[in-house]
CSV table of C-alpha atoms in Angstrom, one decimal:
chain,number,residue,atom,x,y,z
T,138,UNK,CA,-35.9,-11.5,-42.6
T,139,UNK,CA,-39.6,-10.9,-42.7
T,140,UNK,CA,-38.7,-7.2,-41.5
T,141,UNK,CA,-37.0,-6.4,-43.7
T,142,UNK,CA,-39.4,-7.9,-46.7
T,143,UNK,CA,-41.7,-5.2,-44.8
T,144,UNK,CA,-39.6,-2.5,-45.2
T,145,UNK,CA,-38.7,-2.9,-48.9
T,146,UNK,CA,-42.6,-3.4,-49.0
T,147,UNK,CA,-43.5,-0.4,-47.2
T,148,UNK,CA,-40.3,1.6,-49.0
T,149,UNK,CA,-42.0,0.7,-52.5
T,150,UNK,CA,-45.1,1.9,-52.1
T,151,UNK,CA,-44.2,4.9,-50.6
T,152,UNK,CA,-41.8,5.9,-53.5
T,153,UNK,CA,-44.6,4.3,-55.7
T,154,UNK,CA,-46.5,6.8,-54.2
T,155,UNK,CA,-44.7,10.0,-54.5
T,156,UNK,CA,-43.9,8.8,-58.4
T,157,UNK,CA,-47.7,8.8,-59.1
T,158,UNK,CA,-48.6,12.7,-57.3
T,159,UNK,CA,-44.8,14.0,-59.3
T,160,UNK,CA,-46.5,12.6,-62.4
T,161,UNK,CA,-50.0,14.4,-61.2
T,162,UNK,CA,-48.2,17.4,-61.1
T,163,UNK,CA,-45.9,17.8,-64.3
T,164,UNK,CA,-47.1,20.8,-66.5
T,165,UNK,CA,-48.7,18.3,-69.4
T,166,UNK,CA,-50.4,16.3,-67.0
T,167,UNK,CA,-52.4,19.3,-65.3
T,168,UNK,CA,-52.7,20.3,-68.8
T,169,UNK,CA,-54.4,17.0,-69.6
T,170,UNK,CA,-56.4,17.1,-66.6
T,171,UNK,CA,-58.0,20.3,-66.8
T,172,UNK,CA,-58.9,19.4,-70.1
T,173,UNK,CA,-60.6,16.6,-68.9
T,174,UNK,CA,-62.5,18.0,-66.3
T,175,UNK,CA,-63.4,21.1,-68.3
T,176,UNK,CA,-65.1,18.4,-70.8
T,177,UNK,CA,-66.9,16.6,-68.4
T,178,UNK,CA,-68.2,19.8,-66.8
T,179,UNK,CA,-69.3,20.6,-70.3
T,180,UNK,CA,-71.1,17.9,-71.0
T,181,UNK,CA,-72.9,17.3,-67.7
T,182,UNK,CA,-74.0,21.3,-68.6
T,183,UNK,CA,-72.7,22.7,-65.3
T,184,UNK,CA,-71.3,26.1,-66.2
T,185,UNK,CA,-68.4,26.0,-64.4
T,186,UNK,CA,-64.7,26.4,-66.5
T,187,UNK,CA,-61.3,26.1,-64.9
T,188,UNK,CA,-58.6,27.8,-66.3
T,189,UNK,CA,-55.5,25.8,-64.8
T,190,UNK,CA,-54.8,23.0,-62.2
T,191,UNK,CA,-52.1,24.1,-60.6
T,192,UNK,CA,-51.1,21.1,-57.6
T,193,UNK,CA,-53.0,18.3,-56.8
T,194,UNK,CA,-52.0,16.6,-53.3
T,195,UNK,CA,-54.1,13.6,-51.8
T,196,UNK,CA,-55.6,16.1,-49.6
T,197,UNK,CA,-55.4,19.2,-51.3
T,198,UNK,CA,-55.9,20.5,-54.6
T,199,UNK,CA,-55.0,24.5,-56.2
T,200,UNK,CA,-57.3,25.6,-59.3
T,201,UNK,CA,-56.0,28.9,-61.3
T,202,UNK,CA,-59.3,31.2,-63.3
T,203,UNK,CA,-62.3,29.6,-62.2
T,204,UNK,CA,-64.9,30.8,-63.9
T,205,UNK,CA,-69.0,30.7,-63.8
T,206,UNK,CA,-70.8,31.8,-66.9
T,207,UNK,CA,-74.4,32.6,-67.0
T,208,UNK,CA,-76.3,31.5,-70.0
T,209,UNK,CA,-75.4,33.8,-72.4
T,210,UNK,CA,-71.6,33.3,-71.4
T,211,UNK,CA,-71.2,36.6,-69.8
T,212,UNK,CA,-68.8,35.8,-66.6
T,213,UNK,CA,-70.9,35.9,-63.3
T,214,UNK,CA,-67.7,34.8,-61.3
T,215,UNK,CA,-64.1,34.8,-61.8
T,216,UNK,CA,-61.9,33.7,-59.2
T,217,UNK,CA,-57.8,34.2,-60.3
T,218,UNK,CA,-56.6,31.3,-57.5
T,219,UNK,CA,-58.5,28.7,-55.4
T,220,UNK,CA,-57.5,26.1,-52.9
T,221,UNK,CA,-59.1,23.7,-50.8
T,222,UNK,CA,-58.4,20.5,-48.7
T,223,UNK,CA,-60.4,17.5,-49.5
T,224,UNK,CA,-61.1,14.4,-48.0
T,225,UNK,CA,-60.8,11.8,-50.5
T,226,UNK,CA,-62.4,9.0,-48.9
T,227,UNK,CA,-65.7,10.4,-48.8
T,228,UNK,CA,-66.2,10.7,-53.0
T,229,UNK,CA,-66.3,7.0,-52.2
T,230,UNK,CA,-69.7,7.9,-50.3
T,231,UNK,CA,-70.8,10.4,-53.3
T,232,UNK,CA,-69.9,13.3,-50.9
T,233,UNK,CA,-67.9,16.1,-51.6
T,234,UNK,CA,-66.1,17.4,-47.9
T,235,UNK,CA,-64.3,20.5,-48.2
T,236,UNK,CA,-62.5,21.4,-45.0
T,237,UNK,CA,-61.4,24.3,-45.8
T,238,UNK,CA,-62.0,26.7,-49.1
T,239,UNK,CA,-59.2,29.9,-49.9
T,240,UNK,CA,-60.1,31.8,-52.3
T,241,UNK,CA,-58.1,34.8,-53.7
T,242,UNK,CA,-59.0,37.7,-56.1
T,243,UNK,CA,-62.5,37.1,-57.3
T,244,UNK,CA,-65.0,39.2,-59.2
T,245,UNK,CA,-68.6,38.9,-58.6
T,246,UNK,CA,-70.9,40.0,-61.0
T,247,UNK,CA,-74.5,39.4,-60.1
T,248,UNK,CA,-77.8,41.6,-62.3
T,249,UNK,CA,-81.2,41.5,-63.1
T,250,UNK,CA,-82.7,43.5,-65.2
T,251,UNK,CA,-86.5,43.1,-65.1
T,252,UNK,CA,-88.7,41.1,-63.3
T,253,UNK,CA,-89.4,38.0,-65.5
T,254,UNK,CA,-85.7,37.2,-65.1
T,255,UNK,CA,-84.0,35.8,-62.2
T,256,UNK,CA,-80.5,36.8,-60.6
T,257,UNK,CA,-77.9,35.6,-63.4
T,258,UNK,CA,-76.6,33.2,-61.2
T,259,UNK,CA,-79.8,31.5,-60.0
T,260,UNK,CA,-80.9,31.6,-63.6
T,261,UNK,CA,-77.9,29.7,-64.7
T,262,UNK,CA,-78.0,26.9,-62.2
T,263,UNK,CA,-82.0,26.6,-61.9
T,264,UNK,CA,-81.4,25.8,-66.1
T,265,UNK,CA,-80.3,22.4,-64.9
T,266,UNK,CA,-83.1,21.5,-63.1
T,267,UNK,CA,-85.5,21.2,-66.1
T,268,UNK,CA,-83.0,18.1,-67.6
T,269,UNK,CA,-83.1,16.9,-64.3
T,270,UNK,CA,-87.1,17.0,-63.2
T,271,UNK,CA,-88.0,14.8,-66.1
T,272,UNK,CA,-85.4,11.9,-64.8
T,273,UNK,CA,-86.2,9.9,-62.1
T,274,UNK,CA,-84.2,9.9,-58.7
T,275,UNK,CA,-81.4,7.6,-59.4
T,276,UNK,CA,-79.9,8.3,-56.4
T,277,UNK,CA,-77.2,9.8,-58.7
T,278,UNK,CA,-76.9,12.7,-55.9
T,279,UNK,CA,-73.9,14.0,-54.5
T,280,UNK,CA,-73.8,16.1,-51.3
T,281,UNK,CA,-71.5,18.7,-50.5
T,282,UNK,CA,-70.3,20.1,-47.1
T,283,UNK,CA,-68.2,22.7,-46.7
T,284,UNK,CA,-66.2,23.4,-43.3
T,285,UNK,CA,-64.4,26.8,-43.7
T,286,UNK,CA,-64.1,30.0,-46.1
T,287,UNK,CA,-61.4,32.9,-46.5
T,288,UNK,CA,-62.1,35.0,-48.8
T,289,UNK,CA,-59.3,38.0,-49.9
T,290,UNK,CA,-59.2,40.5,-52.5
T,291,UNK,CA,-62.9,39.9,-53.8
T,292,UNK,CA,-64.8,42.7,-55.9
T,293,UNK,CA,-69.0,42.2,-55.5
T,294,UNK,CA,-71.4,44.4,-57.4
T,295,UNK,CA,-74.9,43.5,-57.7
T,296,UNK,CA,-77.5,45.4,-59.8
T,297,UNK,CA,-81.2,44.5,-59.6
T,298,UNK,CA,-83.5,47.1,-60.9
T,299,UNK,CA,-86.3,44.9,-59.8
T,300,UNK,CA,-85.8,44.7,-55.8
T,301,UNK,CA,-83.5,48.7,-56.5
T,302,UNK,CA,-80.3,46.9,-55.3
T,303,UNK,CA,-77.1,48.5,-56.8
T,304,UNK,CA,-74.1,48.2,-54.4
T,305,UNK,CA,-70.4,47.7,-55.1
T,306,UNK,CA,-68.0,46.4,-52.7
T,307,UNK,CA,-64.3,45.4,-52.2
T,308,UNK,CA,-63.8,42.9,-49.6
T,309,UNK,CA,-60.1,42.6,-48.7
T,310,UNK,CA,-60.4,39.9,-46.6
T,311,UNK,CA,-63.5,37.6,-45.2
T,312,UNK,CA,-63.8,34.3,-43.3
T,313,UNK,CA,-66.7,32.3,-43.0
């Protein structure tokens, strides 16, 4: 008797589970939550925008246009698909562990045109840390580790008239 109270137990929580990530994934709720995410984002000032999420899995998650804006809101990076396995435990610990990172189609724009500016992208994310010098460590920090890249179908130019840099490259495929 108590065995089978176990398996109806364990057999309702299972289903309850696979209820809750159908639910995640229906078309208004990924709606909803990219909305939500792209708010938050905004409002913590991170320039980061994401177009779509696509499928969200307890261990895995698939994001559609990701984009990076400098300060102006000129894209700096545009990535068409990305998808990475998580470990969900470890936001518990304010840590971000990405096993593994696929990224697909991406466009990477990086400049500088003189030399009072920075790259675009380390000007964007270095705006940040003027709000943040003026708080006190909180120990509000989250770290992020990152196990494994592959990179496919990625266009890089880079133009810095500074350092004389101009290159333009197509990598069809990378791992890191």
């Amino acid at each position: 008797k108590i065995f089978n109270i176990f398996i109806y137990l364990f057999i309702s929580i299972a289903g309850f589970v696979i209820l809750v990530f159908v639910y995640i994934n229906l078309t208004f709720t990924q709606s909803f939550t990219t909305r939500k995410v792209n708010t938050i984002l905004e409002h913590s000032k991170i320039p980061i925008h994401f177009g779509s999420v696509k499928k969200i899995l307890p261990y895995a998650i698939n994001l559609g246009d990701v984009i990076i804006c400098d300060i102006n809101g000129d894209t700096i990076i545009y990535i068409e698909n990305l998808n990475t396995k998580y470990k969900l435990f470890a936001l518990l610990k304010r840590e971000i562990i990405l096993s593994s990172v696929l990224i697909n189609n991406a466009q990477i724009e990086l400049f500088r045109n003189n030399d009072q500016q920075k790259l675009n992208i380390a000007e964007t994310f270095s705006r940040n840390k003027d709000i943040d010098s003026d708080k006190s460590k909180d120990n509000n920090s989250w770290e992020i580790f990152i196990g494994e890249a592959k990179l496919s179908g990625i266009d890089f130019q880079m133009s810095d008239s500074v350092t004389g840099i101009f290159t333009q490259e197509n990598i069809s495929e990378m791992k890191l």
